Coordinates of C-alpha atoms and ligand atoms in Angstrom, one line a residue:
X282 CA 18.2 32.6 -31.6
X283 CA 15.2 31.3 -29.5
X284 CA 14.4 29.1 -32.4
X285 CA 18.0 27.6 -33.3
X286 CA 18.3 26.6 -29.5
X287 CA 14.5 25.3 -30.0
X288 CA 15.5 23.3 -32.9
X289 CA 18.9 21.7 -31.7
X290 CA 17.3 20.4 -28.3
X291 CA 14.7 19.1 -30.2
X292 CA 17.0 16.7 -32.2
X293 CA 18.6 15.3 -29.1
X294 CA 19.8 12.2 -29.6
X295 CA 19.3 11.3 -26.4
X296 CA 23.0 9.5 -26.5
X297 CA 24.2 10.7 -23.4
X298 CA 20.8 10.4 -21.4
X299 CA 21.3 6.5 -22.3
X300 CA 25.1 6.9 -21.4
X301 CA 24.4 8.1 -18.1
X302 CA 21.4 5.2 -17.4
X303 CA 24.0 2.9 -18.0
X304 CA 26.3 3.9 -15.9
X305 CA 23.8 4.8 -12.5
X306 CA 21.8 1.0 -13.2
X307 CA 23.0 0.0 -9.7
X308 CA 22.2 3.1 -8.0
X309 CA 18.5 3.2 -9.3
X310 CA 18.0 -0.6 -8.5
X311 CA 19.2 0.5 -4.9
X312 CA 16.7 3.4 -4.4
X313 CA 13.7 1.5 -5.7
X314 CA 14.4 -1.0 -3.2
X315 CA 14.4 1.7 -0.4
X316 CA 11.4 2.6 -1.5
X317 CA 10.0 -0.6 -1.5
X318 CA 10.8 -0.9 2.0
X319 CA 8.4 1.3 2.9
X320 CA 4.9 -0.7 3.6
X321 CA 2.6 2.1 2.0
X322 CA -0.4 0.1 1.8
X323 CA -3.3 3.0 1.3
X324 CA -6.2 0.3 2.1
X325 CA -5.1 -0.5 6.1
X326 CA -5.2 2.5 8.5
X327 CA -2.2 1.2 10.8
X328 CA 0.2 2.2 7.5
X329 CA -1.0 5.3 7.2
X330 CA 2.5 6.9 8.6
X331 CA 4.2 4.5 6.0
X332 CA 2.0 6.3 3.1
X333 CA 2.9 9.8 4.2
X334 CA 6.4 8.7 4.3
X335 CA 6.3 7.6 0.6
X336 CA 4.8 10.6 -0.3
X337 CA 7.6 12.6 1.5
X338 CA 10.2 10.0 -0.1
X339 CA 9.0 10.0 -3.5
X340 CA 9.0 14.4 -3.3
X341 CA 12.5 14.0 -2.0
X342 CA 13.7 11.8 -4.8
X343 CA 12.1 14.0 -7.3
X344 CA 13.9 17.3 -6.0
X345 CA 16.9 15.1 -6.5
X346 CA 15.7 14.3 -10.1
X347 CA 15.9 17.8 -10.5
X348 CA 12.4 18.5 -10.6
X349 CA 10.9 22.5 -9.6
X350 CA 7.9 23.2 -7.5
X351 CA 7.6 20.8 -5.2
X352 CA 4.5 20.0 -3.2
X353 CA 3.0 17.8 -1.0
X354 CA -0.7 18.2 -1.7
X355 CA -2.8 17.3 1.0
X356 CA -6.3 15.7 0.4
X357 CA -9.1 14.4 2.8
X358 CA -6.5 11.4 2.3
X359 CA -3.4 10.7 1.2
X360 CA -1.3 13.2 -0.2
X361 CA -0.4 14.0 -3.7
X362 CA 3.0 14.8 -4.8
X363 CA 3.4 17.2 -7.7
X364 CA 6.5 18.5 -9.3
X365 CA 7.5 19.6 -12.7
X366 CA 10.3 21.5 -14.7
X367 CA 9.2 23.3 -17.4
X368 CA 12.4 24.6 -19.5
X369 CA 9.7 26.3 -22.1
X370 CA 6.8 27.0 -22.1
X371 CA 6.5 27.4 -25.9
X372 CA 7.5 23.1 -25.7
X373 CA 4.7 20.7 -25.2
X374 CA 4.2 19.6 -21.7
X375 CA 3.6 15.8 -20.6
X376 CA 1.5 14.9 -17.6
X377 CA 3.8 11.6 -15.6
X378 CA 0.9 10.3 -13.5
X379 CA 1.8 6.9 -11.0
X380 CA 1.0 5.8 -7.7
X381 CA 3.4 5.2 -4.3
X382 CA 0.5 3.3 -3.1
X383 CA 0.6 -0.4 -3.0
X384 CA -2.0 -3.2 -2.2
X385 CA -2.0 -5.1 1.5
X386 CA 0.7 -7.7 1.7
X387 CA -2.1 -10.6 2.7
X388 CA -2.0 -13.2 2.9
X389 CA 1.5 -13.3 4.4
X390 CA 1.8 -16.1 4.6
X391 CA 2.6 -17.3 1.2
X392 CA 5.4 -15.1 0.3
X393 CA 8.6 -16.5 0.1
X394 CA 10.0 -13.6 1.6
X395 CA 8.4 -10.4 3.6
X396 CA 6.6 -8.1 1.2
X397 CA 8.6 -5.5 2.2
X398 CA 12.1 -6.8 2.5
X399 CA 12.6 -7.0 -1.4
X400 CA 14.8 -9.7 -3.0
X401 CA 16.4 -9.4 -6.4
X402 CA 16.0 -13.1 -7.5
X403 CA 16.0 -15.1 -10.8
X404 CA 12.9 -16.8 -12.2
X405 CA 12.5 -18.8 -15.8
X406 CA 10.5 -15.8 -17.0
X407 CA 12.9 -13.1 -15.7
X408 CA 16.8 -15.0 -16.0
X409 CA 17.9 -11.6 -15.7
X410 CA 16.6 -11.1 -12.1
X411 CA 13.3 -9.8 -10.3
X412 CA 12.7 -7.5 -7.7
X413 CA 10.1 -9.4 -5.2
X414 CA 8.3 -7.1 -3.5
X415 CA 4.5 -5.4 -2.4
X416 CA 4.2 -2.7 -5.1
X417 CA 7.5 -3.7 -6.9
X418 CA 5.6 -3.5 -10.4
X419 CA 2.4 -2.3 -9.6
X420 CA 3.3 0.9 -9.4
X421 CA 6.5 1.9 -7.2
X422 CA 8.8 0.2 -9.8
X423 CA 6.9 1.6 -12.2
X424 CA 6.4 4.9 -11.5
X425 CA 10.2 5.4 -10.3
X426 CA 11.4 4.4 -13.9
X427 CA 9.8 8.2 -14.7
X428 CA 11.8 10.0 -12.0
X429 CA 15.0 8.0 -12.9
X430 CA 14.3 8.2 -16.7
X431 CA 14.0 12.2 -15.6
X432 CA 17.0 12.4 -13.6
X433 CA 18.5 11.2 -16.7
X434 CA 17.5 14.1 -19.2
X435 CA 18.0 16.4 -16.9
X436 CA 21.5 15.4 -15.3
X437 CA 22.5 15.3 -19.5
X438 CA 20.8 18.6 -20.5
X439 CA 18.6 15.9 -22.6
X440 CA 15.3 16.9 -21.3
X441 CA 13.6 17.9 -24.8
X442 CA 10.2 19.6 -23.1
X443 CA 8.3 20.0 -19.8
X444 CA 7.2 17.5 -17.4
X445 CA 4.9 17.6 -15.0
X446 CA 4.7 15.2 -12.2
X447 CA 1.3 13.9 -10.1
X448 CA 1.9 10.8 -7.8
X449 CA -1.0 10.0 -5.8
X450 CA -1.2 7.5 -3.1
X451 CA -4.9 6.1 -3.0
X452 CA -4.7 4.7 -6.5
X453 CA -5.4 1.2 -5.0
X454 CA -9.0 2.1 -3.1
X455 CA -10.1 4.1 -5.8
X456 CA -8.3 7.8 -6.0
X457 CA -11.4 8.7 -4.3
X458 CA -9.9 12.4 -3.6
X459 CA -7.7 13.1 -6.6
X460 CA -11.1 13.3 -8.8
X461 CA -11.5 16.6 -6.7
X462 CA -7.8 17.6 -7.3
X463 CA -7.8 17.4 -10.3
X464 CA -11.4 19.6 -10.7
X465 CA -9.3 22.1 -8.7
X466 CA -6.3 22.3 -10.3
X467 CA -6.9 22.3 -14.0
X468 CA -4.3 25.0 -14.8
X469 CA -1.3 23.5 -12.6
X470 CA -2.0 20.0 -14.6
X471 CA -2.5 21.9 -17.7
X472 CA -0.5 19.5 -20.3
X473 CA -1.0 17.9 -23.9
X474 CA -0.7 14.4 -22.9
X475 CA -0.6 12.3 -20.0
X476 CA 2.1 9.5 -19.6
X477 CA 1.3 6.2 -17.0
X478 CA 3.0 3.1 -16.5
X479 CA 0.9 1.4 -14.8
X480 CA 0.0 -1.4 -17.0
X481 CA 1.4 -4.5 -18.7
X482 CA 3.1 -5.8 -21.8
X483 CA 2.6 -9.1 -23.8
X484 CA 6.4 -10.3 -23.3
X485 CA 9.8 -9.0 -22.7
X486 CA 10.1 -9.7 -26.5
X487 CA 6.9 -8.9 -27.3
X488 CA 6.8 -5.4 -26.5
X489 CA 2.9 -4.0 -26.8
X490 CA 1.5 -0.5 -25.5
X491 CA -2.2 -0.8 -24.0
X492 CA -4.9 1.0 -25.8
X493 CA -7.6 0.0 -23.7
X494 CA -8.6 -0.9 -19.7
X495 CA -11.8 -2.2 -18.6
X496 CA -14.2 0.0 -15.7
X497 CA -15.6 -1.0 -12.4
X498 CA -18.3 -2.2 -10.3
X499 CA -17.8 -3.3 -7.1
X500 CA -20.6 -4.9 -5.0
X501 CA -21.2 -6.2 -1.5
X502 CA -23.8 -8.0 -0.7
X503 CA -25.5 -9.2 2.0
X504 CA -28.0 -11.9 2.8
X505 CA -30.3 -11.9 5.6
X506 CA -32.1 -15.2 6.6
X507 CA -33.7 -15.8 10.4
X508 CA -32.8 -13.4 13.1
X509 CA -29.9 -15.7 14.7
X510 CA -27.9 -18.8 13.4
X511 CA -29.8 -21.6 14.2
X512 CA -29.1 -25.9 15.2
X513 CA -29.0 -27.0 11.3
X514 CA -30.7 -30.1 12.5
X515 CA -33.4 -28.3 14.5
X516 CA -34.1 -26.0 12.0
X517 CA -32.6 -27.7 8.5
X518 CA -35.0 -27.6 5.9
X519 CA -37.4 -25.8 7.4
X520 CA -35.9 -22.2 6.3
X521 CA -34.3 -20.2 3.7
X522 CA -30.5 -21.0 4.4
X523 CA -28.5 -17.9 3.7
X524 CA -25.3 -19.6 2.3
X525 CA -27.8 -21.9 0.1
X526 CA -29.4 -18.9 -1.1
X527 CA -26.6 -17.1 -1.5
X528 CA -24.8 -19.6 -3.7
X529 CA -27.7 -20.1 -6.0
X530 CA -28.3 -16.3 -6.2
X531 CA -24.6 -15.7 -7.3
X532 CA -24.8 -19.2 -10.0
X533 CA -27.7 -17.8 -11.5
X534 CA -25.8 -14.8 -12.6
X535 CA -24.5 -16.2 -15.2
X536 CA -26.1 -18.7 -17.9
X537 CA -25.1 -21.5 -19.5
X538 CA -23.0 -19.4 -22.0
X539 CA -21.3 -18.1 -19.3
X540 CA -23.5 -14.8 -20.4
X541 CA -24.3 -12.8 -17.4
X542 CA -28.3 -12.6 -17.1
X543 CA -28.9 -9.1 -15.5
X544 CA -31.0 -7.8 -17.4
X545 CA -30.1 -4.7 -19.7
X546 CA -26.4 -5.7 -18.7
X547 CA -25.0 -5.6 -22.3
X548 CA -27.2 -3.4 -23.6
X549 CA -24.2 -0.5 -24.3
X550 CA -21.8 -3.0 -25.0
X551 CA -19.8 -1.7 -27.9
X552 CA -19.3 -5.0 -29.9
X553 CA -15.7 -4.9 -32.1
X554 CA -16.0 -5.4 -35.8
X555 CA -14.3 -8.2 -37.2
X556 CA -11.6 -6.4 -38.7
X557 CA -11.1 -5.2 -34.8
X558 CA -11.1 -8.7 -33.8
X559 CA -8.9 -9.9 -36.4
X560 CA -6.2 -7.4 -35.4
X561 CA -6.0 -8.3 -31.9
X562 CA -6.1 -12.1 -33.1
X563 CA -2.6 -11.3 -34.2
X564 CA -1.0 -10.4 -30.9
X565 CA 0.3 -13.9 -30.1
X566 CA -1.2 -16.2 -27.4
X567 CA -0.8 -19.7 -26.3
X568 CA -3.9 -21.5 -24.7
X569 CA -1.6 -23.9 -23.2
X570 CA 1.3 -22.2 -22.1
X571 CA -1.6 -20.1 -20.4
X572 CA -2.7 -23.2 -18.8
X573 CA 0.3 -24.7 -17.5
X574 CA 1.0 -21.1 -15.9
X575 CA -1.9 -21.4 -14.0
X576 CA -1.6 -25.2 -13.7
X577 CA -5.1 -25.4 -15.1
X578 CA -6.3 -28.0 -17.5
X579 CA -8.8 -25.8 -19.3
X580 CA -10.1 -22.0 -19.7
X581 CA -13.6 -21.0 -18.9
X582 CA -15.5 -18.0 -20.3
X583 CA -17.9 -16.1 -22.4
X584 CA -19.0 -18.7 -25.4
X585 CA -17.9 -17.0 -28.5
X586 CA -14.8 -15.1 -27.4
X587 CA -11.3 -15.7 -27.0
X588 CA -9.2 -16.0 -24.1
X589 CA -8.1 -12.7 -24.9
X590 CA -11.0 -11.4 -25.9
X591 CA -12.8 -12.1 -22.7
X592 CA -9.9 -11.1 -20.5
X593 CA -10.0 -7.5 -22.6
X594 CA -13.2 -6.2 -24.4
X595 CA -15.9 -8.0 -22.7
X596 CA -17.5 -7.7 -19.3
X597 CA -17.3 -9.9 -16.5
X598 CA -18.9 -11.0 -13.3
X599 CA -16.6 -12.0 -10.7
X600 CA -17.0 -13.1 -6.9
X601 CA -14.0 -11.7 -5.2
X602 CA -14.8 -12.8 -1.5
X603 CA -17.6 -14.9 -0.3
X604 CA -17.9 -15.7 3.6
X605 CA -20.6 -16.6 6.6
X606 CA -21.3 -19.1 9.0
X607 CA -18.7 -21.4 10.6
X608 CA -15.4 -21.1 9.0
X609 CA -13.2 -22.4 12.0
X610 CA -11.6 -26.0 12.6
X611 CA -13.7 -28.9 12.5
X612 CA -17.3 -29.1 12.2
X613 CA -20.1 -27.0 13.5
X614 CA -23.5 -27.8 12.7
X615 CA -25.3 -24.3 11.8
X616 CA -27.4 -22.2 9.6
X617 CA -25.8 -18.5 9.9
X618 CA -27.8 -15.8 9.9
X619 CA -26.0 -14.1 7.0
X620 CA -24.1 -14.7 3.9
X621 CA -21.7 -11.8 2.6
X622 CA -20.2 -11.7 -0.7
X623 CA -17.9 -9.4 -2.5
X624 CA -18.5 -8.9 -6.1
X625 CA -17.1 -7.0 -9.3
X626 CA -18.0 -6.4 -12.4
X627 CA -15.4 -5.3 -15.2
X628 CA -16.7 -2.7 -17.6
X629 CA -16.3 -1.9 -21.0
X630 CA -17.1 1.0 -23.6
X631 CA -19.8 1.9 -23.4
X632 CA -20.9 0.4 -19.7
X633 CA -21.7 2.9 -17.1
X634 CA -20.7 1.7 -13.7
X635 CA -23.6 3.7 -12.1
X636 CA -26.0 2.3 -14.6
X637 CA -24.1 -1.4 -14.3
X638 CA -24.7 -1.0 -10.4
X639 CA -28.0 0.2 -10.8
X640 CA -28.8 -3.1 -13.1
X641 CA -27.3 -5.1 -10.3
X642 CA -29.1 -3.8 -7.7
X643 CA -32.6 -4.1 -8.9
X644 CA -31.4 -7.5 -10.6
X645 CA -30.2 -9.1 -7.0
X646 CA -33.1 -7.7 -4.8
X647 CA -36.0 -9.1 -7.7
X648 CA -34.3 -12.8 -7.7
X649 CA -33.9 -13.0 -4.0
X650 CA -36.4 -15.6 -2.8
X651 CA -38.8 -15.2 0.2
X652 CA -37.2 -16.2 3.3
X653 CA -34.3 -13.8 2.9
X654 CA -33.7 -10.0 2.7
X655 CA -31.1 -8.5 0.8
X656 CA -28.8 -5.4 1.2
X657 CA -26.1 -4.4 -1.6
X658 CA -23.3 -1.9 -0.9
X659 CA -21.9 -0.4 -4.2
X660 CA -18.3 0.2 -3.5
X661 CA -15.9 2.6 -5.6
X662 CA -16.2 1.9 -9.2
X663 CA -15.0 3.8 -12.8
X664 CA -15.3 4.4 -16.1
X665 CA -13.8 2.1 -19.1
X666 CA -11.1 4.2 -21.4
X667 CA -9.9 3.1 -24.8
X668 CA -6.6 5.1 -26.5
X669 CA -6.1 5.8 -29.8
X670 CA -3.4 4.6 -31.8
X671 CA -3.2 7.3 -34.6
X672 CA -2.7 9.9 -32.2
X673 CA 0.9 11.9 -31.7
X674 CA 1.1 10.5 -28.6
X675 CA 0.3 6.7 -29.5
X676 CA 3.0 7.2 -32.5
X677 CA 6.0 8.5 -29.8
X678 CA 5.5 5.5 -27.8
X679 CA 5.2 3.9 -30.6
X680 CA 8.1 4.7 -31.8
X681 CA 10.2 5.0 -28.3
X682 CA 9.3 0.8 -27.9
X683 CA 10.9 0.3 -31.8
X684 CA 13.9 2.3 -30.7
X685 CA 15.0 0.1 -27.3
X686 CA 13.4 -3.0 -28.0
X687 CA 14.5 -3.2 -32.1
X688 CA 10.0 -4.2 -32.8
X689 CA 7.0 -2.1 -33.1
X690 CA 5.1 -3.2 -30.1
X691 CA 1.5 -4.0 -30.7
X692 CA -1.7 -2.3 -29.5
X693 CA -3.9 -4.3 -26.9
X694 CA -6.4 -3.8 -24.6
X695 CA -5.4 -4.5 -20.8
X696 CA -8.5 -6.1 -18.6
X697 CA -7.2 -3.8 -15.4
X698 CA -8.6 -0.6 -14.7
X699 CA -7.1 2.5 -13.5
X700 CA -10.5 4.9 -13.4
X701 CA -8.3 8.2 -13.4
X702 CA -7.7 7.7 -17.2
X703 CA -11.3 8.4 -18.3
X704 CA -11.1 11.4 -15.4
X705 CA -8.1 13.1 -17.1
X706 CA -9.9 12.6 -20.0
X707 CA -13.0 14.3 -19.0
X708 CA -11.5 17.1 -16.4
X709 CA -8.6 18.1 -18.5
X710 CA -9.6 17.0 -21.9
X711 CA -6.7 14.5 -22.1
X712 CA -5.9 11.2 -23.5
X713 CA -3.3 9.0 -22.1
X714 CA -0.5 6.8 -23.1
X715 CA 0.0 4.1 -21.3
X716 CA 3.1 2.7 -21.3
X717 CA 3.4 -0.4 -18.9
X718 CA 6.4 -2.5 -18.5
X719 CA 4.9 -5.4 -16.5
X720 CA 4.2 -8.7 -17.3
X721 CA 1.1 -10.5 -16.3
X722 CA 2.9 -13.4 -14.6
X723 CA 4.6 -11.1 -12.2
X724 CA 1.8 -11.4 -9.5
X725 CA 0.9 -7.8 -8.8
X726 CA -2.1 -7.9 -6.0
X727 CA -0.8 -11.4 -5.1
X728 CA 2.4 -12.9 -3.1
X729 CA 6.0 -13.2 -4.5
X730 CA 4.7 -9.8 -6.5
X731 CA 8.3 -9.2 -8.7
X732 CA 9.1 -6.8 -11.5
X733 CA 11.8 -7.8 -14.1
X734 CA 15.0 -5.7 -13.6
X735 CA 15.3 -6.4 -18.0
X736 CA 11.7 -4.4 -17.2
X737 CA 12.7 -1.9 -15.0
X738 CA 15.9 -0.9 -16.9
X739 CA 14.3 -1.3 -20.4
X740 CA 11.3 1.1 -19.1
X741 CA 14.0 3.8 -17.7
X742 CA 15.8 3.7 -21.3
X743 CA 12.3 3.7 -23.2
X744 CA 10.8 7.3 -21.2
X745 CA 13.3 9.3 -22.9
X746 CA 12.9 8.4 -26.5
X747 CA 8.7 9.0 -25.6
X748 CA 9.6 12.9 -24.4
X749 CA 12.3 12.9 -27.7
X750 CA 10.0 11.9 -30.1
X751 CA 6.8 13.4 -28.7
X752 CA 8.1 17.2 -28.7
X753 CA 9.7 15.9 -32.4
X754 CA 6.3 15.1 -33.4
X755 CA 4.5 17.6 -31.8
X756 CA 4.8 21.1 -34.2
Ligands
BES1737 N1 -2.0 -1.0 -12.1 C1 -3.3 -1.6 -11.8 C2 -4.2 -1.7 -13.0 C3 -3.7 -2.6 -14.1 C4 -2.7 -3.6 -14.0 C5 -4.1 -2.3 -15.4 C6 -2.2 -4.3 -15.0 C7 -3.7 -3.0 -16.5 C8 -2.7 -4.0 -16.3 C9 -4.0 -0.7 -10.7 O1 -3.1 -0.4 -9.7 C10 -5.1 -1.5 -10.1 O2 -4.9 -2.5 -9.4 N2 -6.4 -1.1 -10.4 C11 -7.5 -1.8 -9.8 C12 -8.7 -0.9 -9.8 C13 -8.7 0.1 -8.7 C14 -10.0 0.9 -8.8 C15 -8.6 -0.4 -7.3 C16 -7.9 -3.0 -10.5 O3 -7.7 -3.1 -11.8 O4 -8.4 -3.9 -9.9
MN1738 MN1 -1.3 0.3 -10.3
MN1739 MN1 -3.0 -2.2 -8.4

């Protein structure tokens, strides 16, 4: 008997899941923006009420969902919320990771209207409508397509296996405290796959599932010249300027190639073949609709590599911030005593961000010229992940994207990281899908951040057919 019921809600046809989507669209569009309305911005202390808030919203609306065992975890930060309903536990279990979370508004000032007052408005990209708003895509939109996509199975007795839940909210300075969660809790977060959407696709009708996402490591650095700022014309070429210093230090990180020149900083680069690079030549990109998004009149890059390519499987070099001396109105004539800059390096298989650090470290300090000291601050990095695609997991998504979207979406490797995947991967033996819904125009980490309500509503429809054809598949 066991086994006929087994069978039957295993060939759901997940008809009235999608009935019952359709007909609560305005209802979920309402509650996301709720929840965007909460600033939970993990990085500036005065929020921190607004992040336990989220976390105490987002366990509410999955308790709602319908979700079982409930808990706000505490860490040495910000809470993790964990639910899940398992109906069987003979079914295969998936793992929903997301983050409530978001980045700091800043700068303010060029939103077109408060972070956290979100709009629904239309833009050439999205005719449809976009939800502007901190955290709208990256991740709360996101992640609340899973509880809503949930809420839908369950609500329609659709739900085909178990689901676990883990939203964390410190994704965005590094989910410094759910690597210790996670070591603790291996048997709560016991699953056979992991499911994120927390990532990208190539277009709204060009529907691709990311196989890849670069690592991290994040520098600060400091440069020390004379013990005070000094007149610049009493002192002006007569010592090491800091800035000056600084600027050539940084330049001469990278060659004429645009190759970065720290030594040994390739050396576990895993080079594609050209079958690999052939495939991914495919997925369609255009250097000049490219440009004229980013009103540029060229690209810049690695020489030998494609936009794509550098943007995905190569490493990069990047000053994020770089500040000292007089930065006020008008002119002040002065050699600081300092230069800061903020650095980071994107890493892929097989880079070690400790190593890459390491490299940069010993690098920086051997290339600073007398005159100056120099003090680097290695700030929270991670580990590269790539995903199969011939996995049971890759081929539900898979098929899930062919199913709503009428195309097989194609593979591709995403230059974002999210450091947790090669964690699960390592602590609980588990590879991820991850299936983002995003699009890379829609300014996550920057003003006027939107998500597509075509995205939004197209992600809540797509979850279900994952869950239907991953416990199909899975036997
Ligand atoms: N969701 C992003 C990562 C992302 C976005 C990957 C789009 C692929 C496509 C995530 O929230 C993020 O911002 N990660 C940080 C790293 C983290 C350690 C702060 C990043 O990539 O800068
Ligand atoms: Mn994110
Ligand atoms: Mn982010």
């Amino acid at each position: 008997m066991n086994f006929r019921l087994l069978y039957i809600k295993r060939k759901l046809l997940m008809n009235k899941t999608q009935a019952y989507i359709a007909k609560n669209k305005e209802r979920f569009l309402e509650e996301l923006l709720d929840l965007l309305r909460i600033p939970s911005v993990s990085a500036d202390i005065s929020f921190s009420a607004d992040v336990n808030r989220t976390a105490e919203e987002v366990a509410k609306r999955l308790t709602e969902a319908g979700a079982e065992n409930i808990e706000i975890c505490q860490t040495a930060g910000y809470p993790i919320v964990y639910a899940d309903k398992i109906i069987d536990r003979s079914l295969p279990t998936v793992l929903v990771y997301g983050h409530y979370d978001v980045q700091p508004a800043d700068p303010i000032g060029l939103w077109d209207s408060p972070a956290f007052e979100p709009v629904v408005k239309e833009t050439k990209i999205h005719p449809q409508g976009a939800i502007f708003a901190r955290g709208a895509c990256d991740d709360k939109g996101q992640m609340y397509m899973h509880i809503k996509a949930f809420e839908a199975m369950m609500r329609t007795d659709e739900l085909p296996c178990n689901v676990k839940f883990m939203i964390e909210g410190e994704e965005e300075v590094g989910s410094s405290n759910l690597g210790v969660f996670v070591k603790n809790n291996h048997e709560k977060l016991k699953a056979d796959v992991i499911l994120v959407s927390d990532t990208g696709m190539l277009a709204n009708d060009v529907p691709s599932i990311t196989t890849g996402l670069r690592g991290l490591s994040y520098v600060e650095v400091e440069v020390t010249g004379p013990n005070r700022d000094l007149h610049s014309g009493l002192y002006g070429g007569c010592v090491a300027n800091p800035l000056n210093v600084m600027a050539q230090m940084i330049a001469s990180l990278h060659d004429e190639n645009n190759r970065i020149t720290i030594p040994g900083f390739y050396d576990k680069v895993i080079e594609l073949s050209e079958e690999e690079r052939a495939e991914m030549a495919k997925a369609p990109f255009s250097k000049e609709d490219y440009c004229d998004a980013l009103d540029i009149d060229e690209v810049m890059g690695e020489a030998g590599y494609s936009t794509p390519e550098r943007g995905s499987i190569r490493p990069t070099l990047d000053v994020n911030g770089m500040w000292g001396g007089y930065i006020g109105e008008g002119a002040k004539t002065v050699i600081a005593s300092k230069a800061y800059a903020k650095i980071s390096m994107r890493l892929v298989p097989d880079q070690d961000p400790e190593e890459i650090t390491q490299l940069f470290l010993t690098h920086f300090e051997r290339i600073a010229p007398s005159g100056v000291k120099v003090k680097v601050t290695p700030h929270h990095g991670g580990e590269p992940a790539v995903t199969p695609i011939d996995s049971i997991g890759y081929h539900a998504a898979s098929m899930a994207y062919e199913k709503t979207f009428g195309k097989k979406p194609i593979p591709v490797r995403s230059g974002g990281s999210i450091p947790i995947v090669a964690m699960f991967e390592k602590e609980l033996g588990l590879k991820t899908i991850l299936m983002g819904f995003g699009l890379d125009s829609d300014a996550i980490h920057s003003p006027n951040e939107h998500y597509g309500l075509f995205n939004y509503y197209r992600g809540i429809e797509t979850i279900p057919y994952f869950f239907k054809y991953y416990s199909e598949l899975v036997d």
